Coordinates of N, CA and C in Angstrom, one line a residue:
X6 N -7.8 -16.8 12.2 CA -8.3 -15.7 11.3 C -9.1 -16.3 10.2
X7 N -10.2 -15.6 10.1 CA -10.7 -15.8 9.0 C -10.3 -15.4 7.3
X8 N -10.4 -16.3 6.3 CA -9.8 -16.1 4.9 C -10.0 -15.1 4.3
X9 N -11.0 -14.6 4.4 CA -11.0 -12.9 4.3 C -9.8 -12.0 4.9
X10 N -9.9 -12.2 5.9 CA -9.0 -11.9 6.7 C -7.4 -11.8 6.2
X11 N -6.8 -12.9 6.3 CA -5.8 -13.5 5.1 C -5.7 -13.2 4.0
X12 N -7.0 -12.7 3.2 CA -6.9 -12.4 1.9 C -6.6 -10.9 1.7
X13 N -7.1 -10.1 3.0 CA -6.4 -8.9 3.1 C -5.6 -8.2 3.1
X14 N -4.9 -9.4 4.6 CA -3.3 -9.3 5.2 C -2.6 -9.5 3.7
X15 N -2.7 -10.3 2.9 CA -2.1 -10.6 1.4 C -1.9 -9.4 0.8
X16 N -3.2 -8.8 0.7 CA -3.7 -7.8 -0.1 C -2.3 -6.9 0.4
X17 N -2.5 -6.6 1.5 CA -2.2 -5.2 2.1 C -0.5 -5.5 1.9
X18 N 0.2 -6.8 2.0 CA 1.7 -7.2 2.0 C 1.9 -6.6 0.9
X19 N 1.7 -6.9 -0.6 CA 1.6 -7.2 -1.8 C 1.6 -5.3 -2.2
X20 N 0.6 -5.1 -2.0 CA 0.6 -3.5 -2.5 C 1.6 -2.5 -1.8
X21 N 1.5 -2.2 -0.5 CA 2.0 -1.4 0.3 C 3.7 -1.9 0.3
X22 N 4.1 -3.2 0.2 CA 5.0 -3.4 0.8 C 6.3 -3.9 -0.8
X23 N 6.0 -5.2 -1.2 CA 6.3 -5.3 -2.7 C 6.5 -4.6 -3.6
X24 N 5.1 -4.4 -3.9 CA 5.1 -2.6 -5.2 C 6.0 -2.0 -4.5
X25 N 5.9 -1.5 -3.7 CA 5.9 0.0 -3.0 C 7.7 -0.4 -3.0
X26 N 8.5 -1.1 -2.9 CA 9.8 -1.4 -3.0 C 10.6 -1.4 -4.2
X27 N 9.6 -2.1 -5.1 CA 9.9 -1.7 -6.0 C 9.7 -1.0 -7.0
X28 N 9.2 0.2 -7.1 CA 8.7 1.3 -8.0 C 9.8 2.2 -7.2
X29 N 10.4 2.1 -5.6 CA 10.8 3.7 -5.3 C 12.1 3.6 -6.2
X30 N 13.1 2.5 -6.4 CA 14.2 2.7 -7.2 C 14.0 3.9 -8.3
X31 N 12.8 2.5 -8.9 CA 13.0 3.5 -10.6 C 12.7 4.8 -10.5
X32 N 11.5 4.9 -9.6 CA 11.1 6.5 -9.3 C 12.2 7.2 -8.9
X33 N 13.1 7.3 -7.8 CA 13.8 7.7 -7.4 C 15.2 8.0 -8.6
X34 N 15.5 7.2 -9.4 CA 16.2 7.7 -10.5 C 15.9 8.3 -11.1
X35 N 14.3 8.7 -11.6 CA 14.2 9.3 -12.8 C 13.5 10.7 -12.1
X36 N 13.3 10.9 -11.0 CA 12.5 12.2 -10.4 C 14.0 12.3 -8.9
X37 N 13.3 13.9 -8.7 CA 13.8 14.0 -7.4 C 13.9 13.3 -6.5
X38 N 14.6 13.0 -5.8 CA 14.4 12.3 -3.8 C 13.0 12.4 -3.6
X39 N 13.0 14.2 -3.3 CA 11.9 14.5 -2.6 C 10.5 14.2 -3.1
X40 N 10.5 14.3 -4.6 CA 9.0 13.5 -5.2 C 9.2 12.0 -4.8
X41 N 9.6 11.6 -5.0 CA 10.1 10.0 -4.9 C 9.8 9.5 -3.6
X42 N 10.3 10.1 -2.4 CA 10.0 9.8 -0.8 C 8.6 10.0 -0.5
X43 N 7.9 10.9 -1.3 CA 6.5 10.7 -1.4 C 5.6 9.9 -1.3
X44 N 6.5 9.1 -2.3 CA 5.4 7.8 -2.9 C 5.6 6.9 -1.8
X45 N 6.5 7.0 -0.9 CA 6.9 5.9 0.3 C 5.6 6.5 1.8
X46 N 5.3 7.6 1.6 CA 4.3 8.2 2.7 C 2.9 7.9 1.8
X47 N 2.6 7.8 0.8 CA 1.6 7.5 0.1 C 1.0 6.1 -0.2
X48 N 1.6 5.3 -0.9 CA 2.0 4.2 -0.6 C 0.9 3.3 0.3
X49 N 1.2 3.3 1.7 CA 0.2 2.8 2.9 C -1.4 3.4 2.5
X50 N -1.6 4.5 2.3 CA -2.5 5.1 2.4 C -3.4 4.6 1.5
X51 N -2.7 4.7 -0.2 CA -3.0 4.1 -1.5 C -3.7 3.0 -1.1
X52 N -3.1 1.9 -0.2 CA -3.1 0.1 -0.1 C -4.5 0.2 0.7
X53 N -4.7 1.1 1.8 CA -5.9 1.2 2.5 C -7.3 1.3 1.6
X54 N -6.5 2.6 1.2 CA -8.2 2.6 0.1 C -8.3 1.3 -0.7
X55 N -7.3 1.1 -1.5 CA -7.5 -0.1 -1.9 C -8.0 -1.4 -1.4
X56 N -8.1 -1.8 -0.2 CA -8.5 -3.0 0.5 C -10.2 -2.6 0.8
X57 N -10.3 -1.4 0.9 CA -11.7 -0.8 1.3 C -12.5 -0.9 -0.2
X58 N -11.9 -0.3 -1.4 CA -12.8 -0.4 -2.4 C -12.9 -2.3 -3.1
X59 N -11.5 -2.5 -2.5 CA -11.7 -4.6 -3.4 C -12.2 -5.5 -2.7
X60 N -11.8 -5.4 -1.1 CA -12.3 -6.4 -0.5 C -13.3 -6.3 0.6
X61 N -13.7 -4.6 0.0 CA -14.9 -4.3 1.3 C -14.0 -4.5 2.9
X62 N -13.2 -4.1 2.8 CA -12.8 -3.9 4.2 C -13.2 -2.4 4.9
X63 N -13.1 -2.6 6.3 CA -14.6 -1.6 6.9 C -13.2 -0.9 7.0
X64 N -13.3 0.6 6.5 CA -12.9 2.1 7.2 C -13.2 2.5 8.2
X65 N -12.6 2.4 9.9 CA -13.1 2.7 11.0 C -11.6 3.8 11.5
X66 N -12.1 4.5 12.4 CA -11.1 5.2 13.2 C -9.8 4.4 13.8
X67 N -10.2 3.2 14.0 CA -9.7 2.6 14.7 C -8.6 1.8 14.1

């Protein structure tokens, strides 16, 4: 794989996966479940755009 590549797979670990673990605690204590489980379906989606707007990664169907 190319370092691009790598730099994304990083990207995408770090946001979606890291953050996203640790924000649902606090969230989760201070709001509902149900707002809170939210941010765990959001989350992925957030990290995508984000890889497309930082590291120009291509948005395809696929």
């Amino acid at each position: 794989m190319s370092l691009s590549a790598w730099t994304a797979l990083a990207f995408l670990v770090v946001a979606s996966t890291l953050i996203g673990d640790a924000v649902f605690p606090t969230l989760n204590a201070e709001v509902s479940p149900t707002l809170a489980n939210t941010f765990n379906y959001a989350a992925p989606v957030v990290a995508l755009c984000l890889s497309a707007l930082l590291l120009h990664e291509p948005l395809t169907p696929f």
